[in-house]
Tab-separated table of C-alpha atoms in Angstrom:
chain	number	residue	atom	x	y	z
A	25	THR	CA	22.418	0.876	1.424
A	26	GLN	CA	25.837	-0.764	1.601
A	27	TYR	CA	27.992	-2.426	-1.056
A	28	LEU	CA	29.318	-5.791	0.125
A	29	GLY	CA	31.634	-6.931	-2.658
A	30	VAL	CA	29.190	-8.397	-5.158
A	31	ASN	CA	25.835	-7.473	-3.620
A	32	THR	CA	24.285	-4.205	-2.500
A	33	GLU	CA	22.423	-4.726	0.765
A	34	CYS	CA	20.107	-2.495	2.776
A	35	TRP	CA	20.008	-1.881	6.473
A	36	VAL	CA	17.166	-0.661	8.674
A	37	VAL	CA	18.524	0.991	11.811
A	38	GLN	CA	16.384	2.037	14.773
A	39	PHE	CA	17.435	4.673	17.300
A	40	MET	CA	16.110	5.551	20.733
A	41	PRO	CA	14.874	9.122	21.388
A	42	ASP	CA	18.297	9.963	22.892
A	43	GLY	CA	20.090	8.971	19.652
A	44	ASN	CA	21.456	5.637	20.860
A	45	LEU	CA	20.788	2.445	18.942
A	46	ASP	CA	17.682	0.548	20.052
A	47	THR	CA	19.396	-2.728	20.991
A	48	ALA	CA	16.015	-4.499	21.294
A	49	PHE	CA	15.475	-3.997	17.542
A	50	GLY	CA	17.035	-6.529	15.166
A	51	ASN	CA	20.684	-7.261	15.876
A	52	ASN	CA	21.670	-4.524	18.342
A	53	GLY	CA	19.565	-1.923	16.532
A	54	THR	CA	20.115	-2.990	12.918
A	55	VAL	CA	18.379	-5.303	10.443
A	56	LEU	CA	20.049	-6.477	7.221
A	57	VAL	CA	17.683	-6.559	4.244
A	58	ASN	CA	18.747	-8.967	1.506
A	59	PHE	CA	16.125	-10.218	-0.957
A	60	CYS	CA	18.043	-11.007	-4.115
A	61	THR	CA	21.445	-11.986	-5.418
A	62	SER	CA	22.567	-8.642	-6.785
A	63	THR	CA	21.126	-5.255	-5.808
A	64	ASP	CA	18.597	-4.174	-3.182
A	65	ARG	CA	17.590	-0.532	-2.798
A	66	LEU	CA	15.608	0.760	0.168
A	67	THR	CA	13.790	3.955	-0.844
A	68	ALA	CA	10.836	4.253	1.564
A	69	LEU	CA	10.368	3.718	5.282
A	70	HIS	CA	7.409	4.293	7.587
A	71	SER	CA	6.882	3.466	11.254
A	72	GLN	CA	3.443	2.204	12.286
A	73	PRO	CA	1.848	3.369	15.563
A	74	ASP	CA	2.353	-0.152	17.028
A	75	GLY	CA	6.135	0.011	16.425
A	76	LYS	CA	6.146	-2.170	13.310
A	77	VAL	CA	8.071	-0.847	10.312
A	78	ILE	CA	6.873	-0.827	6.697
A	79	ALA	CA	9.637	-0.351	4.136
A	80	GLY	CA	9.964	-0.549	0.392
A	81	GLY	CA	12.250	-0.193	-2.551
A	82	TYR	CA	13.253	-2.504	-5.344
A	83	GLU	CA	15.423	-5.449	-6.098
A	84	SER	CA	17.443	-6.199	-9.174
A	85	SER	CA	19.148	-9.466	-9.920
A	86	ASN	CA	21.754	-10.218	-12.522
A	87	ASN	CA	19.602	-13.212	-13.444
A	88	ALA	CA	16.319	-11.284	-13.741
A	89	LEU	CA	15.050	-9.596	-16.870
A	90	TYR	CA	13.521	-6.722	-14.886
A	91	ASP	CA	13.587	-4.971	-11.516
A	92	GLN	CA	10.652	-5.506	-9.204
A	93	GLY	CA	9.360	-3.338	-6.418
A	94	ILE	CA	9.171	-4.760	-2.944
A	95	VAL	CA	7.416	-3.763	0.274
A	96	PHE	CA	8.038	-5.542	3.555
A	97	ARG	CA	7.045	-5.264	7.198
A	98	LEU	CA	9.223	-5.786	10.245
A	99	THR	CA	7.848	-6.461	13.723
A	100	ALA	CA	8.574	-4.021	16.544
A	101	THR	CA	11.608	-6.175	17.370
A	102	GLY	CA	12.985	-6.030	13.803
A	103	VAL	CA	12.004	-9.472	12.551
A	104	LEU	CA	10.315	-9.968	9.171
A	105	ASP	CA	6.581	-10.141	9.984
A	106	ASP	CA	5.457	-13.410	8.386
A	107	THR	CA	1.791	-12.627	9.190
A	108	TRP	CA	1.850	-9.783	6.640
A	109	GLY	CA	1.742	-10.141	2.848
A	110	LEU	CA	3.499	-13.247	1.593
A	111	SER	CA	5.695	-14.195	4.567
A	112	GLY	CA	6.334	-10.516	5.341
A	113	LEU	CA	6.775	-9.395	1.716
A	114	HIS	CA	4.650	-7.797	-0.983
A	115	TYR	CA	6.133	-7.782	-4.480
A	116	VAL	CA	5.201	-5.074	-6.981
A	117	ASN	CA	5.687	-6.923	-10.225
A	118	MET	CA	4.648	-5.432	-13.568
A	119	ALA	CA	6.669	-7.660	-15.889
A	120	PRO	CA	8.134	-6.928	-18.327
A	121	ASN	CA	8.440	-3.419	-16.835
A	122	ASP	CA	11.089	-2.412	-14.304
A	123	VAL	CA	9.406	-1.196	-11.097
A	124	GLN	CA	10.695	0.929	-8.212
A	125	VAL	CA	8.811	1.697	-5.003
A	126	ARG	CA	9.521	5.329	-4.098
A	127	ASP	CA	7.230	6.156	-1.151
A	128	ILE	CA	4.891	4.626	1.414
A	129	ASP	CA	2.224	6.162	3.645
A	130	LEU	CA	-0.318	4.724	6.064
A	131	GLN	CA	-4.007	5.525	6.129
A	132	ALA	CA	-5.810	5.916	9.451
A	133	ASP	CA	-7.550	2.546	8.884
A	134	GLY	CA	-4.191	0.724	8.647
A	135	LYS	CA	-4.154	0.390	4.865
A	136	VAL	CA	-0.789	1.005	3.213
A	137	LEU	CA	-0.319	3.279	0.183
A	138	VAL	CA	2.622	2.432	-2.071
A	139	ALA	CA	3.753	4.760	-4.864
A	140	GLY	CA	6.478	4.448	-7.427
A	141	ILE	CA	7.567	4.351	-11.027
A	142	PHE	CA	7.722	1.826	-13.822
A	143	TYR	CA	9.860	1.800	-16.922
A	144	ALA	CA	8.141	0.327	-19.958
A	145	GLY	CA	11.162	0.406	-22.238
A	146	GLY	CA	12.064	2.722	-25.080
A	147	GLY	CA	12.266	5.636	-22.655
A	148	SER	CA	8.591	5.250	-21.691
A	149	GLN	CA	7.801	5.448	-17.994
A	150	GLY	CA	4.930	6.214	-15.679
A	151	GLY	CA	3.764	6.034	-12.096
A	152	PHE	CA	1.616	3.814	-9.946
A	153	VAL	CA	-0.182	3.920	-6.608
A	154	ARG	CA	-1.130	0.675	-4.888
A	155	ARG	CA	-3.151	0.211	-1.745
A	156	LEU	CA	-2.573	-2.755	0.516
A	157	LEU	CA	-4.939	-4.023	3.173
A	158	PRO	CA	-3.632	-4.055	6.769
A	159	ASN	CA	-2.619	-7.711	6.183
A	160	GLY	CA	-0.346	-6.793	3.226
A	161	GLN	CA	-2.619	-8.061	0.440
A	162	LEU	CA	-3.777	-5.865	-2.471
A	163	ASP	CA	-6.968	-3.916	-1.726
A	164	PRO	CA	-9.303	-4.876	-4.612
A	165	THR	CA	-11.556	-1.857	-3.914
A	166	PHE	CA	-8.803	0.608	-4.863
A	167	GLY	CA	-8.523	1.546	-8.541
A	168	GLY	CA	-8.261	-1.403	-10.886
A	169	ASN	CA	-7.546	-4.470	-8.773
A	170	GLY	CA	-5.647	-2.587	-6.088
A	171	GLN	CA	-3.686	-0.055	-8.085
A	172	VAL	CA	-3.871	3.011	-10.288
A	173	LEU	CA	-1.450	3.516	-13.161
A	174	ILE	CA	-0.526	7.064	-14.114
A	175	ASP	CA	0.797	6.512	-17.598
A	176	GLU	CA	0.266	9.736	-19.488
A	177	PRO	CA	2.563	11.603	-21.852
A	178	GLY	CA	5.030	13.649	-19.848
A	179	VAL	CA	4.588	11.827	-16.528
A	180	ASP	CA	8.103	10.850	-15.591
A	181	TYR	CA	8.131	9.933	-11.919
A	182	ILE	CA	5.865	9.429	-8.945
A	183	ASN	CA	8.018	10.089	-5.885
A	184	SER	CA	5.602	10.721	-3.036
A	185	VAL	CA	2.209	9.727	-1.708
A	186	ILE	CA	0.222	11.192	1.198
A	187	ALA	CA	-2.902	9.727	2.788
A	188	ARG	CA	-5.238	12.554	3.818
A	189	ASP	CA	-7.764	12.408	6.642
A	190	ASP	CA	-10.677	12.897	4.198
A	191	GLY	CA	-9.783	9.674	2.335
A	192	THR	CA	-8.156	11.308	-0.665
A	193	VAL	CA	-4.658	10.397	-1.738
A	194	LEU	CA	-2.191	13.028	-2.904
A	195	VAL	CA	0.488	11.943	-5.318
A	196	GLY	CA	3.517	14.016	-6.295
A	197	GLY	CA	6.169	13.581	-8.908
A	198	SER	CA	7.333	15.193	-12.085
A	199	LEU	CA	5.689	16.139	-15.329
A	200	GLY	CA	8.324	16.718	-17.955
A	201	ALA	CA	10.725	19.322	-16.601
A	202	ASP	CA	8.227	20.816	-14.125
A	203	HIS	CA	8.631	18.292	-11.280
A	204	VAL	CA	5.193	19.114	-9.866
A	205	ALA	CA	2.618	16.607	-11.148
A	206	TYR	CA	0.009	16.181	-8.403
A	207	ARG	CA	-3.151	14.131	-8.464
A	208	SER	CA	-5.913	13.602	-5.967
A	209	LEU	CA	-7.323	10.086	-5.829
A	210	THR	CA	-10.405	8.978	-3.935
A	211	GLY	CA	-10.788	5.209	-3.745
A	212	GLY	CA	-8.415	4.948	-6.666
A	213	SER	CA	-10.320	7.154	-9.109
A	214	ARG	CA	-8.572	10.026	-10.809
């Protein structure tokens, strides 16, 4: 993340195994991510087996009433993949709540798990896990219409998600001051 005067922008940088920039990716190894007029934060990054990159975070605009989470996919050459999601983007919008994507993982079948936090105001917050189909659309078979909300007293943050080979989903975050709330989800059930 880089501050450019008024806006905070994000960069995705790809390196070769020897540590040199991959000049075939983006603009000489770098891709500028700029989705809004104020602040972009990149908080999650995952490389697919085919070389495509799934990334996520959140955007905040001085003109918006709330932050929204965002997930996007780049092609192996660093171009926004307009065949995925909505022209390469998937917005995690839970208005009027602020939303931040914190982690991403890929299942063996190509589905994408997205985990993060939402702020409901008045100090209330909780977590979410979404599952996207390989084409970037919500998976309606997961939880309630593609997502599971973890909104229980004491659940502060969901910071990580892991897709397991047996189909379960492990979610980690914090519960009060303990910082170890874990859940196992199968198909979105808790």
